[in-house]
Amino acid sequence: MDRDGLAEFLRVRREALQPSDVGLPAGLRRRTPGLRREEVASLATMSTDYYTRLEQGRGPRPSRPVLTGLARALRLSDDERDHLFRLGGEQPGPPPGPPREVRSGVLRMLARLDVPGLVLDVKDDILAWNRLAAALITDFSALAPRDRNLLRLRFLNDSQAELFGADRTREFAREVAADLRAATSTYPDDPEIARLVRDLLAGSPEFAEIWARHEVGRQQSLCQTIFHPLVGRIDLICEVLVVPERDQRVVLYTAEPGSPSEEALRLLDVIGTQELTTPG
């Protein structure tokens, strides 16, 4: 264990975080930069005294759960997490699960875009979206958090399966299944990934057939065709921006300039989510 190195690393990372980065109010009379020690301790579910002793270089060797809590509280990237573990005298091992927090800068960018956009983690959970993405696919805010997942929408939701169609989206289905296979290797101990695989295998023969191929790969293109109940077919070009330190992707949906699909997207911008109920 490198006590001095651990103490300095904890202090620097704590001072680099702003309260808004972890969902805390800034408050008044904040005399020190970044978070307070008691705030980090609370986020890491440990006592303030214990955290203070670690940051002052006089604490005992932290356990793996303590280091995991600190990595979560300080919003560390995978590389930073590995460094923290080594300073604490532990081998890093696989990360416990994909991060769910989306950087505030990414959220601001998403809100300002004039094209549909999503933020996805490695198992294609939809972590954030803008208004146009909700108009294009579904009102994600109306779904239970567990159901905000591209694989669940594609394979387990009958109404959404009709939205995705069958032609180019067959390739899309193979891509997202390969994504999930890669995620099981990166995060072998994550219970949410394991539950997602079980649910998909039990609920979709199509997914089971694709999964049996053992295709693996992190896809950089998620292009597909949407058959929207109000504006019809939309052929989409998907640009993927990678956020490596969070193992996340920003997916932007565009269409060929001057095409009927671009006109359909413009119409969706006007319609929004107010009339997304399919007649029937």
PDB file of C-alpha atoms in Angstrom, residues 24-214:
ATOM      1  CA  LEU A  24     -25.246  17.753  -4.867  1.00  0.00           C
ATOM      2  CA  PRO A  25     -26.218  21.417  -4.425  1.00  0.00           C
ATOM      3  CA  ALA A  26     -23.317  23.864  -4.332  1.00  0.00           C
ATOM      4  CA  GLY A  27     -24.575  25.586  -1.192  1.00  0.00           C
ATOM      5  CA  LEU A  28     -23.077  28.698   0.389  1.00  0.00           C
ATOM      6  CA  ARG A  29     -19.710  29.416   2.023  1.00  0.00           C
ATOM      7  CA  ARG A  30     -17.885  26.560   0.314  1.00  0.00           C
ATOM      8  CA  ARG A  31     -14.347  27.417   1.399  1.00  0.00           C
ATOM      9  CA  THR A  32     -12.465  24.551  -0.278  1.00  0.00           C
ATOM     10  CA  PRO A  33     -12.361  23.590  -3.968  1.00  0.00           C
ATOM     11  CA  GLY A  34     -14.343  20.581  -5.070  1.00  0.00           C
ATOM     12  CA  LEU A  35     -16.233  18.308  -2.702  1.00  0.00           C
ATOM     13  CA  ARG A  36     -15.980  18.275   1.077  1.00  0.00           C
ATOM     14  CA  ARG A  37     -14.518  15.231   2.791  1.00  0.00           C
ATOM     15  CA  GLU A  38     -17.822  14.405   4.436  1.00  0.00           C
ATOM     16  CA  GLU A  39     -19.537  14.470   1.029  1.00  0.00           C
ATOM     17  CA  VAL A  40     -17.086  11.952  -0.439  1.00  0.00           C
ATOM     18  CA  ALA A  41     -17.449   9.773   2.654  1.00  0.00           C
ATOM     19  CA  SER A  42     -21.233   9.804   2.344  1.00  0.00           C
ATOM     20  CA  LEU A  43     -21.117   8.944  -1.378  1.00  0.00           C
ATOM     21  CA  ALA A  44     -18.693   6.102  -0.637  1.00  0.00           C
ATOM     22  CA  THR A  45     -20.811   4.867   2.327  1.00  0.00           C
ATOM     23  CA  MET A  46     -18.063   5.175   4.943  1.00  0.00           C
ATOM     24  CA  SER A  47     -17.459   7.347   7.988  1.00  0.00           C
ATOM     25  CA  THR A  48     -15.998  10.811   7.548  1.00  0.00           C
ATOM     26  CA  ASP A  49     -13.306   9.989  10.105  1.00  0.00           C
ATOM     27  CA  TYR A  50     -12.166   6.917   8.154  1.00  0.00           C
ATOM     28  CA  TYR A  51     -12.037   8.827   4.873  1.00  0.00           C
ATOM     29  CA  THR A  52     -10.161  11.711   6.515  1.00  0.00           C
ATOM     30  CA  ARG A  53      -7.513   9.338   7.862  1.00  0.00           C
ATOM     31  CA  LEU A  54      -7.048   7.827   4.383  1.00  0.00           C
ATOM     32  CA  GLU A  55      -6.637  11.275   2.842  1.00  0.00           C
ATOM     33  CA  GLN A  56      -4.140  12.244   5.538  1.00  0.00           C
ATOM     34  CA  GLY A  57      -2.020   9.139   4.947  1.00  0.00           C
ATOM     35  CA  ARG A  58      -2.647   7.573   8.342  1.00  0.00           C
ATOM     36  CA  GLY A  59      -5.469   5.138   7.650  1.00  0.00           C
ATOM     37  CA  PRO A  60      -5.338   1.322   7.569  1.00  0.00           C
ATOM     38  CA  ARG A  61      -5.132  -0.582   4.311  1.00  0.00           C
ATOM     39  CA  PRO A  62      -8.558  -0.218   2.652  1.00  0.00           C
ATOM     40  CA  SER A  63     -10.515  -3.281   1.594  1.00  0.00           C
ATOM     41  CA  ARG A  64     -11.684  -3.895  -1.961  1.00  0.00           C
ATOM     42  CA  PRO A  65     -15.272  -2.789  -1.128  1.00  0.00           C
ATOM     43  CA  VAL A  66     -13.892   0.443   0.347  1.00  0.00           C
ATOM     44  CA  LEU A  67     -11.819   1.102  -2.779  1.00  0.00           C
ATOM     45  CA  THR A  68     -14.818   0.305  -4.967  1.00  0.00           C
ATOM     46  CA  GLY A  69     -16.921   2.793  -2.997  1.00  0.00           C
ATOM     47  CA  LEU A  70     -14.253   5.468  -3.348  1.00  0.00           C
ATOM     48  CA  ALA A  71     -13.961   4.893  -7.093  1.00  0.00           C
ATOM     49  CA  ARG A  72     -17.732   5.264  -7.419  1.00  0.00           C
ATOM     50  CA  ALA A  73     -17.888   8.360  -5.220  1.00  0.00           C
ATOM     51  CA  LEU A  74     -15.058  10.108  -7.048  1.00  0.00           C
ATOM     52  CA  ARG A  75     -16.461   9.215 -10.500  1.00  0.00           C
ATOM     53  CA  LEU A  76     -13.191   7.600 -11.548  1.00  0.00           C
ATOM     54  CA  SER A  77     -12.568   6.275 -15.039  1.00  0.00           C
ATOM     55  CA  ASP A  78     -11.508   2.634 -15.409  1.00  0.00           C
ATOM     56  CA  ASP A  79      -7.822   3.651 -15.616  1.00  0.00           C
ATOM     57  CA  GLU A  80      -8.161   5.863 -12.536  1.00  0.00           C
ATOM     58  CA  ARG A  81      -9.961   3.076 -10.690  1.00  0.00           C
ATOM     59  CA  ASP A  82      -7.122   0.647 -11.484  1.00  0.00           C
ATOM     60  CA  HIS A  83      -4.599   3.214 -10.218  1.00  0.00           C
ATOM     61  CA  LEU A  84      -6.576   3.680  -7.000  1.00  0.00           C
ATOM     62  CA  PHE A  85      -6.625  -0.072  -6.364  1.00  0.00           C
ATOM     63  CA  ARG A  86      -2.871  -0.359  -6.861  1.00  0.00           C
ATOM     64  CA  LEU A  87      -2.227   2.549  -4.494  1.00  0.00           C
ATOM     65  CA  GLY A  88      -4.405   0.758  -1.943  1.00  0.00           C
ATOM     66  CA  GLY A  89      -2.393  -2.453  -2.307  1.00  0.00           C
ATOM     67  CA  GLU A  90      -4.963  -4.394  -4.348  1.00  0.00           C
ATOM     68  CA  GLN A  91      -4.987  -5.784  -7.865  1.00  0.00           C
ATOM     69  CA  PRO A  92      -7.701  -3.982  -9.854  1.00  0.00           C
ATOM     70  CA  GLY A  93      -9.556  -6.947 -11.318  1.00  0.00           C
ATOM     71  CA  PRO A  94     -12.484  -6.434 -13.703  1.00  0.00           C
ATOM     72  CA  PRO A  95     -14.625  -3.314 -13.235  1.00  0.00           C
ATOM     73  CA  PRO A  96     -17.801  -4.060 -11.254  1.00  0.00           C
ATOM     74  CA  GLY A  97     -20.195  -2.731 -13.871  1.00  0.00           C
ATOM     75  CA  PRO A  98     -20.628  -0.125 -16.593  1.00  0.00           C
ATOM     76  CA  PRO A  99     -20.872   3.469 -15.303  1.00  0.00           C
ATOM     77  CA  ARG A 100     -24.338   5.022 -15.512  1.00  0.00           C
ATOM     78  CA  GLU A 101     -23.492   8.655 -14.814  1.00  0.00           C
ATOM     79  CA  VAL A 102     -23.422  10.841 -17.937  1.00  0.00           C
ATOM     80  CA  ARG A 103     -21.076  13.819 -17.983  1.00  0.00           C
ATOM     81  CA  SER A 104     -22.860  17.149 -17.625  1.00  0.00           C
ATOM     82  CA  GLY A 105     -21.167  18.435 -20.795  1.00  0.00           C
ATOM     83  CA  VAL A 106     -22.559  15.517 -22.789  1.00  0.00           C
ATOM     84  CA  LEU A 107     -26.054  16.221 -21.449  1.00  0.00           C
ATOM     85  CA  ARG A 108     -25.810  19.883 -22.450  1.00  0.00           C
ATOM     86  CA  MET A 109     -24.655  18.938 -25.939  1.00  0.00           C
ATOM     87  CA  LEU A 110     -27.499  16.454 -26.312  1.00  0.00           C
ATOM     88  CA  ALA A 111     -30.107  19.068 -25.374  1.00  0.00           C
ATOM     89  CA  ARG A 112     -28.812  21.534 -27.972  1.00  0.00           C
ATOM     90  CA  LEU A 113     -28.738  19.114 -30.935  1.00  0.00           C
ATOM     91  CA  ASP A 114     -31.239  19.453 -33.786  1.00  0.00           C
ATOM     92  CA  VAL A 115     -31.053  15.700 -34.538  1.00  0.00           C
ATOM     93  CA  PRO A 116     -32.192  12.727 -32.421  1.00  0.00           C
ATOM     94  CA  GLY A 117     -29.530  11.644 -29.944  1.00  0.00           C
ATOM     95  CA  LEU A 118     -29.058   8.961 -27.276  1.00  0.00           C
ATOM     96  CA  VAL A 119     -26.374   8.130 -24.731  1.00  0.00           C
ATOM     97  CA  LEU A 120     -25.837   4.363 -24.403  1.00  0.00           C
ATOM     98  CA  ASP A 121     -23.725   2.243 -22.094  1.00  0.00           C
ATOM     99  CA  VAL A 122     -22.039  -0.993 -23.187  1.00  0.00           C
ATOM    100  CA  LYS A 123     -25.188  -3.090 -22.755  1.00  0.00           C
ATOM    101  CA  ASP A 124     -27.223  -0.521 -24.718  1.00  0.00           C
ATOM    102  CA  ASP A 125     -29.066   0.892 -21.733  1.00  0.00           C
ATOM    103  CA  ILE A 126     -30.408   4.307 -22.754  1.00  0.00           C
ATOM    104  CA  LEU A 127     -28.906   6.627 -20.137  1.00  0.00           C
ATOM    105  CA  ALA A 128     -29.978   9.940 -21.685  1.00  0.00           C
ATOM    106  CA  TRP A 129     -31.893  11.194 -24.724  1.00  0.00           C
ATOM    107  CA  ASN A 130     -33.148  14.390 -26.278  1.00  0.00           C
ATOM    108  CA  ARG A 131     -36.647  15.403 -27.340  1.00  0.00           C
ATOM    109  CA  LEU A 132     -36.210  14.311 -30.953  1.00  0.00           C
ATOM    110  CA  ALA A 133     -34.982  10.844 -29.949  1.00  0.00           C
ATOM    111  CA  ALA A 134     -38.138  10.387 -27.878  1.00  0.00           C
ATOM    112  CA  ALA A 135     -40.249  11.467 -30.875  1.00  0.00           C
ATOM    113  CA  LEU A 136     -38.375   9.069 -33.162  1.00  0.00           C
ATOM    114  CA  ILE A 137     -38.351   5.916 -31.012  1.00  0.00           C
ATOM    115  CA  THR A 138     -40.551   6.235 -27.920  1.00  0.00           C
ATOM    116  CA  ASP A 139     -41.163   8.432 -24.897  1.00  0.00           C
ATOM    117  CA  PHE A 140     -38.415   6.899 -22.763  1.00  0.00           C
ATOM    118  CA  SER A 141     -39.577   8.805 -19.687  1.00  0.00           C
ATOM    119  CA  ALA A 142     -42.794   6.734 -19.748  1.00  0.00           C
ATOM    120  CA  LEU A 143     -40.824   3.471 -19.561  1.00  0.00           C
ATOM    121  CA  ALA A 144     -39.574   1.797 -16.416  1.00  0.00           C
ATOM    122  CA  PRO A 145     -35.799   2.377 -16.092  1.00  0.00           C
ATOM    123  CA  ARG A 146     -35.091  -1.311 -16.712  1.00  0.00           C
ATOM    124  CA  ASP A 147     -36.979  -1.173 -20.029  1.00  0.00           C
ATOM    125  CA  ARG A 148     -34.886   1.730 -21.368  1.00  0.00           C
ATOM    126  CA  ASN A 149     -32.652  -0.587 -23.327  1.00  0.00           C
ATOM    127  CA  LEU A 150     -32.264  -1.009 -27.092  1.00  0.00           C
ATOM    128  CA  LEU A 151     -32.149  -4.800 -26.847  1.00  0.00           C
ATOM    129  CA  ARG A 152     -35.305  -4.995 -24.742  1.00  0.00           C
ATOM    130  CA  LEU A 153     -37.073  -2.642 -27.149  1.00  0.00           C
ATOM    131  CA  ARG A 154     -35.893  -4.597 -30.194  1.00  0.00           C
ATOM    132  CA  PHE A 155     -36.486  -8.153 -28.948  1.00  0.00           C
ATOM    133  CA  LEU A 156     -39.004  -8.068 -26.074  1.00  0.00           C
ATOM    134  CA  ASN A 157     -41.444  -5.260 -26.935  1.00  0.00           C
ATOM    135  CA  ASP A 158     -43.946  -6.259 -29.621  1.00  0.00           C
ATOM    136  CA  SER A 159     -45.019  -2.720 -30.474  1.00  0.00           C
ATOM    137  CA  GLN A 160     -41.414  -1.538 -30.698  1.00  0.00           C
ATOM    138  CA  ALA A 161     -40.442  -4.554 -32.832  1.00  0.00           C
ATOM    139  CA  GLU A 162     -42.904  -3.264 -35.440  1.00  0.00           C
ATOM    140  CA  LEU A 163     -41.241   0.134 -35.230  1.00  0.00           C
ATOM    141  CA  PHE A 164     -37.828  -1.343 -35.986  1.00  0.00           C
ATOM    142  CA  GLY A 165     -39.011  -3.405 -38.983  1.00  0.00           C
ATOM    143  CA  ALA A 166     -37.193  -6.425 -40.375  1.00  0.00           C
ATOM    144  CA  ASP A 167     -34.828  -5.565 -43.229  1.00  0.00           C
ATOM    145  CA  ARG A 168     -31.787  -3.529 -42.232  1.00  0.00           C
ATOM    146  CA  THR A 169     -32.761  -3.952 -38.597  1.00  0.00           C
ATOM    147  CA  ARG A 170     -31.837  -7.656 -38.776  1.00  0.00           C
ATOM    148  CA  GLU A 171     -28.248  -6.473 -39.122  1.00  0.00           C
ATOM    149  CA  PHE A 172     -28.855  -4.010 -36.286  1.00  0.00           C
ATOM    150  CA  ALA A 173     -30.064  -6.900 -34.104  1.00  0.00           C
ATOM    151  CA  ARG A 174     -26.835  -8.801 -34.750  1.00  0.00           C
ATOM    152  CA  GLU A 175     -24.778  -5.702 -33.929  1.00  0.00           C
ATOM    153  CA  VAL A 176     -26.413  -5.044 -30.570  1.00  0.00           C
ATOM    154  CA  ALA A 177     -26.184  -8.745 -29.650  1.00  0.00           C
ATOM    155  CA  ALA A 178     -22.447  -8.668 -30.444  1.00  0.00           C
ATOM    156  CA  ASP A 179     -22.193  -5.545 -28.294  1.00  0.00           C
ATOM    157  CA  LEU A 180     -23.794  -7.383 -25.392  1.00  0.00           C
ATOM    158  CA  ARG A 181     -21.466 -10.369 -25.817  1.00  0.00           C
ATOM    159  CA  ALA A 182     -18.480  -8.003 -25.564  1.00  0.00           C
ATOM    160  CA  ALA A 183     -20.001  -6.401 -22.444  1.00  0.00           C
ATOM    161  CA  THR A 184     -20.216  -9.815 -20.729  1.00  0.00           C
ATOM    162  CA  SER A 185     -16.453 -10.175 -21.154  1.00  0.00           C
ATOM    163  CA  THR A 186     -15.626  -6.658 -19.942  1.00  0.00           C
ATOM    164  CA  TYR A 187     -17.978  -6.819 -16.930  1.00  0.00           C
ATOM    165  CA  PRO A 188     -18.245 -10.543 -16.076  1.00  0.00           C
ATOM    166  CA  ASP A 189     -19.564  -9.916 -12.556  1.00  0.00           C
ATOM    167  CA  ASP A 190     -22.250  -7.361 -13.378  1.00  0.00           C
ATOM    168  CA  PRO A 191     -25.661  -8.784 -12.329  1.00  0.00           C
ATOM    169  CA  GLU A 192     -27.626  -6.417 -14.596  1.00  0.00           C
ATOM    170  CA  ILE A 193     -25.853  -7.703 -17.714  1.00  0.00           C
ATOM    171  CA  ALA A 194     -26.445 -11.305 -16.641  1.00  0.00           C
ATOM    172  CA  ARG A 195     -30.143 -10.614 -16.024  1.00  0.00           C
ATOM    173  CA  LEU A 196     -30.486  -8.898 -19.409  1.00  0.00           C
ATOM    174  CA  VAL A 197     -29.018 -11.938 -21.199  1.00  0.00           C
ATOM    175  CA  ARG A 198     -31.345 -14.299 -19.289  1.00  0.00           C
ATOM    176  CA  ASP A 199     -34.424 -12.210 -20.079  1.00  0.00           C
ATOM    177  CA  LEU A 200     -33.558 -11.968 -23.762  1.00  0.00           C
ATOM    178  CA  LEU A 201     -32.869 -15.698 -24.104  1.00  0.00           C
ATOM    179  CA  ALA A 202     -36.131 -16.559 -22.339  1.00  0.00           C
ATOM    180  CA  GLY A 203     -38.259 -14.030 -24.205  1.00  0.00           C
ATOM    181  CA  SER A 204     -36.966 -13.978 -27.770  1.00  0.00           C
ATOM    182  CA  PRO A 205     -36.230 -16.997 -30.000  1.00  0.00           C
ATOM    183  CA  GLU A 206     -34.741 -14.538 -32.504  1.00  0.00           C
ATOM    184  CA  PHE A 207     -32.243 -13.289 -29.943  1.00  0.00           C
ATOM    185  CA  ALA A 208     -31.449 -16.857 -28.830  1.00  0.00           C
ATOM    186  CA  GLU A 209     -30.634 -17.791 -32.423  1.00  0.00           C
ATOM    187  CA  ILE A 210     -28.358 -14.761 -32.861  1.00  0.00           C
ATOM    188  CA  TRP A 211     -26.738 -15.260 -29.438  1.00  0.00           C
ATOM    189  CA  ALA A 212     -25.837 -18.855 -30.307  1.00  0.00           C
ATOM    190  CA  ARG A 213     -23.509 -17.534 -33.048  1.00  0.00           C
ATOM    191  CA  HIS A 214     -21.161 -16.095 -30.392  1.00  0.00           C
TER     192      HIS A 214
END
